[in-house]
């Protein structure tokens, strides 16, 4: 049996300045840890063949499959506000693209596959912990219905990587509708290569915004499209308590997918100022700052597109400002609509926004668990005697006062209690990838070569909205001594 990838590559046909051709660096003893079988099928790959030793060699970058055209993509980026004119794939190689079962073009990329011309001082490798973390969280995001890159496979390499200590090395196979970032545009903008910017924009429109082909002002429409998708994406993050952690422009995808799961985390108790990342000392990427940062990143994208807007610089800037001006409303509409659903409101009335804000304020003050408060509120919608939501509040009386107003408000709608509960449970997950669970999975894998906890967590998180009584403990917040206070990039 040979592994067949039905590659149809398009990015590697762009001009040479877009990438560096580089093959993955072979590793000692690849072993498959996890294959995402449903995703393999979605991509038109045979999961049984991928699970053979030959498959593991490909997924570890030891052999390059037929039809691949391996490249490291060039990009720049603002990291914590500081511009770096050249970053690029320093430890990832794009094997190629396939058209999936839905007709969507998908990149297949190996992350941790060895050095590239963009590695700077890095070793081009990834440690097992961050690979498992990305696998778990990206697949959890997918199950939550949030646009994201996916994880096709994780392999260990049989080699060690040196970080603070020697750690097992691993490779993640990442799947994305593309790996084009705000930083990809910045790479050409800083080089004043307008032809390349146009070429990239045309590629992006054809690939991600085909409805804009033939539009009167396609590049304006492209910026509008990215603004809309990013606004929607960040709203969805906030609605599940997700903190990306490193929203640099090189980690901001043009397709509107969540990309680059480094120090990301879901918050347990609700705190708008929450930061987990060890390197985010100023809280630039704190939970509630994310919409503002998304707009900041989009403004950097707009700057790159100005030469395509108009030869008249003033006019180009005015057009860009106009388009960026839509971000705020698109974000708020998506966020407020999402919140209304989370508290089980079917209609819109005056006072709803204040009612919801009062709940959030009380949650923050009372360190209520974000996920469980909304989930258990769904139970209370079905049965007013259910008091698990109340139990999330340090001062339960604060909840009672709010719940009285909420019951009054929901009574104005014709939906039955059962209908409301079902609608709320469909948007409020019970299972999220909690930090302490991820840490425990990583410890078991790295220290004891035990992947059973990883498998179990991935399985539970595949159905985040379903009560899974056998796994009830996975819904629990950490005990005080299990709390994870910091997350790391792990590069
Ligand atoms: P990230 O923090 O993962 O978004 O990475 C930022 C930049 O650093 C990208 O250009 C990466 O390719 C590069 N990078 C991160 N880790 C490594 C590594 N171990 N070796 C080489 N380059 C790396
Ligand atoms: Mg990155």
Coordinates of C-alpha atoms and ligand atoms in Angstrom, one line a residue:
X1 CA 0.0 0.0 0.0
X2 CA 1.3 3.4 -0.8
X3 CA 0.1 6.6 0.7
X4 CA -1.7 8.7 -1.9
X5 CA -2.2 12.4 -1.4
X6 CA -4.3 14.0 -4.2
X7 CA -2.3 17.2 -4.2
X8 CA -3.3 20.1 -6.3
X9 CA -0.9 22.8 -5.3
X10 CA -1.4 26.5 -6.1
X11 CA 0.7 28.5 -3.6
X12 CA 3.9 27.0 -4.8
X13 CA 3.1 28.2 -8.3
X14 CA 3.2 31.9 -7.1
X15 CA 6.5 33.8 -7.7
X16 CA 9.6 32.6 -6.0
X17 CA 9.7 35.5 -3.5
X18 CA 6.6 34.1 -1.8
X19 CA 8.4 31.1 -0.3
X20 CA 11.5 29.0 0.0
X21 CA 11.6 25.5 -1.4
X22 CA 12.7 23.2 1.5
X23 CA 12.0 19.6 2.3
X24 CA 11.3 18.4 5.8
X25 CA 14.4 17.1 7.7
X26 CA 14.2 13.4 8.3
X27 CA 13.9 12.2 11.9
X28 CA 15.2 9.1 13.7
X29 CA 12.2 7.0 14.7
X30 CA 8.8 8.4 13.9
X31 CA 5.8 6.9 15.7
X32 CA 2.2 7.9 15.1
X33 CA 0.5 9.1 18.3
X34 CA -2.8 10.1 16.8
X35 CA -4.5 10.2 13.5
X36 CA -7.7 12.2 13.0
X37 CA -9.5 9.6 10.9
X38 CA -12.6 11.6 10.1
X39 CA -10.5 14.5 9.0
X40 CA -8.3 12.2 6.8
X41 CA -11.5 11.0 5.1
X42 CA -12.7 14.6 4.6
X43 CA -9.4 15.3 2.9
X44 CA -9.7 12.3 0.6
X45 CA -6.9 10.4 2.3
X46 CA -7.0 6.8 3.3
X47 CA -6.8 6.6 7.1
X48 CA -5.8 2.9 7.2
X49 CA -2.8 3.7 5.0
X50 CA -1.8 6.7 7.0
X51 CA -1.7 4.5 10.1
X52 CA 1.0 2.2 8.5
X53 CA 4.7 2.8 9.3
X54 CA 5.0 4.4 5.8
X55 CA 2.2 6.9 6.8
X56 CA 3.9 7.8 10.0
X57 CA 7.1 8.5 8.1
X58 CA 5.3 11.0 5.9
X59 CA 3.5 12.6 8.8
X60 CA 6.9 13.0 10.5
X61 CA 8.5 14.5 7.4
X62 CA 10.9 11.5 7.0
X63 CA 9.6 10.8 3.5
X64 CA 7.9 13.3 1.1
X65 CA 4.8 11.9 -0.6
X66 CA 4.4 12.0 -4.4
X67 CA 2.9 15.2 -5.7
X68 CA 4.1 17.3 -2.7
X69 CA 5.9 20.5 -3.4
X70 CA 7.3 21.4 0.0
X71 CA 7.8 25.0 0.8
X72 CA 8.2 27.3 3.8
X73 CA 6.1 30.4 3.3
X74 CA 7.5 33.9 3.7
X75 CA 5.8 36.4 6.0
X76 CA 6.5 39.3 8.3
X77 CA 4.6 40.5 11.3
X78 CA 4.0 42.7 14.2
X79 CA 4.9 40.8 17.4
X80 CA 3.5 42.5 20.5
X81 CA 3.3 45.7 18.4
X82 CA 6.9 45.5 17.1
X83 CA 7.4 45.1 13.4
X84 CA 9.6 42.2 12.2
X85 CA 10.2 42.5 8.5
X86 CA 11.0 38.8 8.1
X87 CA 9.6 35.9 10.0
X88 CA 8.3 33.1 7.7
X89 CA 7.7 29.4 8.4
X90 CA 10.7 28.7 10.7
X91 CA 9.6 25.3 11.7
X92 CA 6.9 24.4 9.3
X93 CA 6.7 23.1 5.8
X94 CA 3.7 23.2 3.5
X95 CA 3.6 19.8 1.8
X96 CA 0.8 20.9 -0.6
X97 CA -2.9 21.5 -1.0
X98 CA -5.8 19.0 -1.5
X99 CA -9.4 19.7 -2.4
X100 CA -11.5 18.2 0.3
X101 CA -14.9 16.4 0.1
X102 CA -16.7 19.8 0.2
X103 CA -14.7 21.2 -2.6
X104 CA -12.6 23.4 -0.3
X105 CA -8.9 23.7 -0.9
X106 CA -6.9 22.8 2.2
X107 CA -3.2 23.2 3.1
X108 CA -1.4 20.2 4.6
X109 CA 1.4 21.5 6.6
X110 CA 4.0 19.8 8.9
X111 CA 4.8 21.8 12.0
X112 CA 8.0 20.9 13.8
X113 CA 9.5 19.3 10.7
X114 CA 13.0 20.9 10.8
X115 CA 14.8 24.1 9.9
X116 CA 14.0 26.3 7.0
X117 CA 15.7 29.4 5.6
X118 CA 13.3 31.3 7.9
X119 CA 14.4 29.6 11.1
X120 CA 16.6 32.4 12.3
X121 CA 18.1 30.9 15.5
X122 CA 15.4 28.3 16.1
X123 CA 15.9 24.6 15.7
X124 CA 12.8 24.1 13.4
X125 CA 11.4 21.6 15.9
X126 CA 8.4 21.3 18.2
X127 CA 8.1 19.6 21.6
X128 CA 5.5 17.0 22.3
X129 CA 3.6 19.1 24.9
X130 CA 2.7 22.0 22.6
X131 CA 1.9 19.6 19.7
X132 CA -0.7 17.8 21.9
X133 CA -2.0 21.1 23.2
X134 CA -2.6 22.4 19.6
X135 CA -4.2 19.1 18.6
X136 CA -6.6 19.2 21.6
X137 CA -7.5 22.8 21.4
X138 CA -7.9 23.2 17.6
X139 CA -10.1 20.1 17.4
X140 CA -12.1 21.4 20.4
X141 CA -12.6 24.7 18.6
X142 CA -13.8 22.8 15.5
X143 CA -16.3 20.9 17.6
X144 CA -17.5 24.2 19.1
X145 CA -18.3 25.4 15.6
X146 CA -15.5 28.1 15.6
X147 CA -13.5 28.6 12.3
X148 CA -10.1 27.1 13.0
X149 CA -7.1 25.2 11.5
X150 CA -7.4 21.5 12.2
X151 CA -5.1 18.8 13.3
X152 CA -4.7 15.8 11.1
X153 CA -2.0 13.9 13.1
X154 CA 0.6 14.0 15.8
X155 CA 3.7 11.9 15.6
X156 CA 6.7 11.7 18.0
X157 CA 10.0 11.9 16.2
X158 CA 12.2 9.7 18.4
X159 CA 14.5 12.6 18.9
X160 CA 14.8 15.1 21.7
X161 CA 14.4 18.9 21.4
X162 CA 16.3 21.1 23.8
X163 CA 14.2 23.7 25.5
X164 CA 14.8 24.4 29.2
X165 CA 15.2 20.7 29.5
X166 CA 15.4 17.9 26.8
X167 CA 11.9 17.1 25.7
X168 CA 10.5 14.5 23.3
X169 CA 10.2 16.0 19.8
X170 CA 6.9 15.8 17.8
X171 CA 5.4 16.9 14.5
X172 CA 1.8 18.2 14.1
X173 CA 0.1 17.9 10.7
X174 CA -1.9 21.1 10.5
X175 CA -4.7 21.6 8.0
X176 CA -5.9 25.1 7.1
X177 CA -8.0 26.6 4.4
X178 CA -4.7 28.5 3.9
X179 CA -1.8 29.7 5.9
X180 CA -1.9 33.2 4.5
X181 CA -1.7 35.8 7.2
X182 CA -1.9 39.6 7.7
X183 CA 1.9 39.2 8.0
X184 CA 2.1 37.7 4.5
X185 CA 0.8 41.0 3.0
X186 CA 3.2 42.9 5.3
X187 CA 6.1 40.9 4.0
X188 CA 5.6 42.5 0.5
X189 CA 4.4 45.9 1.8
X190 CA 7.6 46.6 3.6
X191 CA 9.5 45.7 0.4
X192 CA 7.2 48.0 -1.6
X193 CA 6.5 45.2 -3.9
X194 CA 3.0 46.2 -5.1
X195 CA 2.9 43.6 -7.9
X196 CA 3.4 40.9 -5.2
X197 CA 0.7 42.4 -3.1
X198 CA -1.7 42.4 -6.0
X199 CA -0.8 38.8 -6.9
X200 CA -1.3 37.7 -3.3
X201 CA -4.7 39.6 -3.1
X202 CA -5.8 38.0 -6.3
X203 CA -4.8 34.5 -5.0
X204 CA -6.7 35.2 -1.7
X205 CA -9.9 36.4 -3.5
X206 CA -10.0 33.4 -5.8
X207 CA -9.3 31.1 -2.9
X208 CA -11.2 32.5 0.1
X209 CA -13.6 35.1 -1.3
X210 CA -14.6 33.8 -4.7
X211 CA -17.9 35.7 -4.5
X212 CA -15.8 38.9 -5.0
X213 CA -14.4 37.8 -8.3
X214 CA -15.5 40.4 -10.8
X215 CA -16.5 42.9 -8.1
X216 CA -16.2 46.6 -9.1
X217 CA -13.6 47.3 -6.4
X218 CA -12.3 43.8 -5.5
X219 CA -9.5 44.9 -3.2
X220 CA -11.8 47.1 -1.2
X221 CA -14.2 44.2 -1.0
X222 CA -11.4 41.9 0.1
X223 CA -10.6 44.1 3.1
X224 CA -14.3 44.3 3.9
X225 CA -14.5 40.5 3.8
X226 CA -11.5 40.0 6.1
X227 CA -12.9 42.6 8.5
X228 CA -16.2 40.8 8.6
X229 CA -14.7 37.4 9.2
X230 CA -12.3 38.6 11.9
X231 CA -15.0 40.5 13.7
X232 CA -17.2 37.4 13.7
X233 CA -14.3 35.2 14.8
X234 CA -13.3 37.3 17.8
X235 CA -17.0 37.5 18.9
X236 CA -17.1 33.7 18.8
X237 CA -13.9 33.5 20.9
X238 CA -15.4 35.8 23.5
X239 CA -18.6 33.8 23.6
X240 CA -16.7 30.6 24.7
X241 CA -14.2 32.3 27.0
X242 CA -11.2 31.7 24.6
X243 CA -8.0 33.7 24.9
X244 CA -5.7 33.4 21.9
X245 CA -2.8 34.7 23.8
X246 CA -0.5 35.8 20.9
X247 CA -2.6 37.8 18.4
X248 CA 0.4 39.0 16.4
X249 CA -0.3 39.9 12.8
X250 CA 1.6 36.8 11.7
X251 CA -0.9 34.8 13.7
X252 CA -3.9 36.5 12.1
X253 CA -5.4 34.5 9.3
X254 CA -6.8 36.1 6.1
X255 CA -9.4 33.3 5.8
X256 CA -10.8 34.1 9.2
X257 CA -9.7 30.9 10.9
X258 CA -8.2 30.7 14.4
X259 CA -4.5 29.9 13.8
X260 CA -1.5 29.3 16.0
X261 CA -2.3 27.7 19.2
X262 CA 0.6 28.6 21.4
X263 CA -0.2 30.0 24.8
X264 CA -3.9 30.1 24.2
X265 CA -6.3 29.1 26.9
X266 CA -10.0 29.0 27.9
X267 CA -10.7 30.9 31.1
X268 CA -12.3 29.2 34.0
X269 CA -13.8 32.0 36.2
X270 CA -14.9 35.0 34.2
X271 CA -12.5 37.8 34.3
X272 CA -12.3 40.3 31.3
X273 CA -8.7 41.2 32.1
X274 CA -7.6 37.5 32.1
X275 CA -4.2 36.8 30.6
X276 CA -2.5 33.4 30.7
X277 CA 0.5 33.8 28.4
X278 CA 3.8 34.1 30.3
X279 CA 5.2 36.5 27.7
X280 CA 2.2 38.8 27.6
X281 CA 3.4 41.0 30.4
X282 CA 1.4 44.1 29.5
X283 CA -1.9 42.2 29.0
X284 CA -1.9 43.3 25.4
X285 CA -3.8 40.1 24.4
X286 CA -6.1 39.9 27.5
X287 CA -9.5 38.4 26.9
X288 CA -11.5 41.6 26.6
X289 CA -8.7 43.3 24.5
X290 CA -9.1 40.8 21.6
X291 CA -11.6 42.8 19.5
X292 CA -9.5 45.9 19.8
X293 CA -6.4 44.0 18.8
X294 CA -8.2 42.3 15.9
X295 CA -9.0 45.8 14.6
X296 CA -5.4 46.9 15.1
X297 CA -4.2 43.9 13.0
X298 CA -6.8 44.6 10.3
X299 CA -5.6 48.2 10.2
X300 CA -2.1 46.8 9.4
X301 CA -3.7 44.8 6.6
X302 CA -5.4 47.9 5.3
X303 CA -2.1 49.7 5.1
X304 CA -0.7 47.0 2.9
X305 CA -3.6 47.2 0.5
X306 CA -3.6 51.0 0.1
X307 CA -1.5 50.9 -3.1
X308 CA -4.2 48.7 -4.6
X309 CA -7.0 51.0 -3.6
X310 CA -6.0 54.2 -5.4
X311 CA -3.0 56.2 -6.7
X312 CA -4.5 59.0 -4.7
X313 CA -3.0 58.3 -1.2
X314 CA -5.6 60.5 0.6
X315 CA -8.5 58.8 -1.1
X316 CA -7.0 55.3 -0.4
X317 CA -6.7 56.1 3.3
X318 CA -10.2 57.5 3.5
X319 CA -11.6 54.3 1.8
X320 CA -9.6 52.1 4.2
X321 CA -10.9 54.0 7.2
X322 CA -14.4 53.6 6.0
X323 CA -14.1 49.9 5.6
X324 CA -12.3 49.5 9.0
X325 CA -15.2 51.5 10.5
X326 CA -17.5 48.6 10.0
X327 CA -15.5 46.4 12.4
X328 CA -17.0 47.7 15.6
X329 CA -20.6 47.2 14.6
X330 CA -20.1 43.8 13.0
X331 CA -18.3 42.7 16.1
X332 CA -20.9 44.0 18.5
X333 CA -23.8 42.7 16.5
X334 CA -22.3 39.2 16.5
X335 CA -21.3 39.4 20.2
X336 CA -24.6 40.7 21.5
X337 CA -26.6 38.3 19.4
X338 CA -24.4 35.5 20.7
X339 CA -24.9 36.6 24.3
X340 CA -28.7 36.8 23.8
X341 CA -28.6 33.2 22.7
X342 CA -26.5 32.2 25.7
X343 CA -29.0 33.6 28.1
X344 CA -31.9 32.0 26.1
X345 CA -33.6 35.1 24.7
X346 CA -35.3 34.5 21.4
X347 CA -36.3 38.1 20.8
X348 CA -34.8 41.5 21.2
X349 CA -36.1 44.1 23.7
X350 CA -34.9 47.3 25.3
X351 CA -33.0 46.5 28.4
X352 CA -31.6 43.2 27.2
X353 CA -28.1 44.4 26.8
X354 CA -28.1 45.8 30.3
X355 CA -29.6 42.6 31.7
X356 CA -26.8 40.6 30.1
X357 CA -24.1 43.1 31.2
X358 CA -25.4 42.9 34.8
X359 CA -24.9 39.1 34.6
X360 CA -21.4 39.4 33.3
X361 CA -20.6 42.0 36.0
X362 CA -21.9 39.8 38.7
X363 CA -20.0 36.8 37.3
X364 CA -16.7 38.8 37.3
X365 CA -17.3 40.0 40.9
X366 CA -18.2 36.6 42.1
X367 CA -15.5 34.6 40.2
X368 CA -18.2 32.5 38.6
X369 CA -17.1 29.9 36.1
X370 CA -17.8 31.2 32.6
X371 CA -18.7 27.9 31.0
X372 CA -20.7 26.4 33.8
X373 CA -22.7 29.5 34.6
X374 CA -24.2 29.6 31.2
X375 CA -24.6 25.9 30.9
X376 CA -26.3 25.7 34.3
X377 CA -28.4 28.7 33.4
X378 CA -29.9 26.5 30.7
X379 CA -30.8 23.9 33.3
X380 CA -32.5 26.7 35.4
X381 CA -34.4 27.7 32.3
X382 CA -35.9 24.2 32.1
X383 CA -36.4 23.9 35.9
X384 CA -36.3 27.1 38.1
X385 CA -35.4 24.9 41.1
X386 CA -32.1 23.9 39.5
X387 CA -29.6 25.9 41.4
X388 CA -26.2 24.9 39.9
X389 CA -25.8 28.3 38.2
X390 CA -26.4 30.0 41.5
X391 CA -23.7 27.8 43.0
X392 CA -21.1 29.3 40.7
X393 CA -21.3 32.6 42.5
X394 CA -19.3 33.4 45.7
X395 CA -22.3 35.3 46.8
X396 CA -25.3 33.3 45.5
X397 CA -27.7 36.2 46.5
X398 CA -26.1 38.2 43.7
X399 CA -27.3 35.6 41.3
X400 CA -30.8 35.3 42.8
X401 CA -31.4 39.0 42.3
X402 CA -30.4 38.8 38.7
X403 CA -32.3 35.5 38.1
X404 CA -35.5 37.1 39.2
X405 CA -35.2 39.7 36.5
X406 CA -34.2 37.1 33.9
X407 CA -37.2 34.9 34.7
X408 CA -39.5 38.0 34.3
X409 CA -37.9 38.7 31.0
X410 CA -38.0 35.2 29.6
X411 CA -41.7 34.9 30.7
X412 CA -42.4 37.6 28.0
X413 CA -41.6 35.0 25.3
X414 CA -43.9 32.2 24.1
X415 CA -41.3 29.5 24.1
X416 CA -41.7 26.7 26.6
X417 CA -39.1 26.0 29.3
X418 CA -38.0 22.9 27.4
X419 CA -37.5 24.8 24.2
X420 CA -35.5 27.5 25.9
X421 CA -33.3 24.9 27.6
X422 CA -32.7 23.0 24.4
X423 CA -31.7 26.3 22.6
X424 CA -29.4 27.3 25.4
X425 CA -27.7 23.9 25.6
X426 CA -27.1 24.0 21.9
X427 CA -24.9 27.2 22.3
X428 CA -23.5 26.8 25.8
X429 CA -20.9 24.0 25.9
X430 CA -20.5 21.9 28.9
X431 CA -17.0 20.7 27.9
X432 CA -14.2 23.0 27.0
X433 CA -10.4 22.2 27.0
X434 CA -9.6 23.3 30.5
X435 CA -6.0 24.2 31.2
X436 CA -5.6 21.8 34.0
X437 CA -6.9 18.9 31.9
X438 CA -4.5 19.7 29.1
X439 CA -1.6 19.9 31.6
X440 CA -2.5 16.5 33.0
X441 CA -2.6 15.0 29.5
X442 CA 0.8 16.5 28.6
X443 CA 2.4 15.3 31.9
X444 CA 1.1 11.7 31.3
X445 CA 2.4 11.7 27.7
X446 CA 5.8 13.3 28.4
X447 CA 6.6 11.7 31.7
X448 CA 4.9 8.3 31.4
X449 CA 4.5 7.7 27.7
X450 CA 0.8 7.3 28.5
X451 CA -1.6 8.6 25.9
X452 CA -4.8 7.3 27.4
X453 CA -5.7 10.6 29.0
X454 CA -5.0 12.4 25.7
X455 CA -7.4 10.0 23.8
X456 CA -10.0 10.4 26.5
X457 CA -9.9 14.2 26.5
X458 CA -10.0 14.4 22.7
X459 CA -13.0 12.1 22.7
X460 CA -15.0 14.1 25.3
X461 CA -14.2 17.4 23.6
X462 CA -15.5 16.2 20.3
X463 CA -19.1 16.6 21.7
X464 CA -18.9 19.7 23.8
X465 CA -22.6 20.4 23.9
X466 CA -23.7 16.8 24.9
X467 CA -24.1 15.8 28.5
X468 CA -21.8 12.9 28.8
X469 CA -22.6 11.5 32.2
X470 CA -19.6 9.1 32.2
X471 CA -17.3 12.0 31.8
X472 CA -19.0 14.5 34.1
X473 CA -15.7 15.3 35.9
X474 CA -14.4 16.8 32.7
X475 CA -16.8 19.6 33.0
X476 CA -15.4 20.6 36.4
X477 CA -13.3 23.7 36.9
X478 CA -9.9 23.1 38.5
X479 CA -9.5 22.7 42.3
X480 CA -7.5 25.4 43.8
X481 CA -4.3 23.3 43.6
X482 CA -5.0 22.3 40.0
X483 CA -5.3 25.9 38.7
X484 CA -3.0 26.7 35.8
X485 CA -1.9 30.4 36.1
X486 CA 0.4 30.6 33.1
X487 CA 0.7 29.1 29.7
X488 CA 3.8 29.1 27.5
X489 CA 4.6 29.4 23.8
X490 CA 6.6 26.3 23.9
X491 CA 8.7 27.3 20.9
Ligands
LIG1 P1 4.9 31.6 16.7 O1 5.3 32.2 18.1 O2 4.7 30.1 16.8 O3 3.8 32.3 16.0 O4 6.3 31.8 15.9 C1 6.8 33.1 15.5 C2 7.9 32.9 14.5 O5 9.0 32.2 15.1 C3 7.5 32.1 13.3 O6 8.3 32.7 12.2 C4 8.0 30.7 13.6 O7 8.3 30.0 12.4 C5 9.3 31.0 14.4 N1 9.6 29.9 15.2 C6 9.0 29.5 16.4 N2 9.6 28.5 16.9 C7 10.6 28.1 16.2 C8 11.6 27.1 16.2 N3 11.6 26.2 17.2 N4 12.5 27.1 15.2 C9 12.5 28.0 14.2 N5 11.6 28.9 14.1 C10 10.6 29.0 15.1
LIG2 MG1 2.9 31.9 14.3

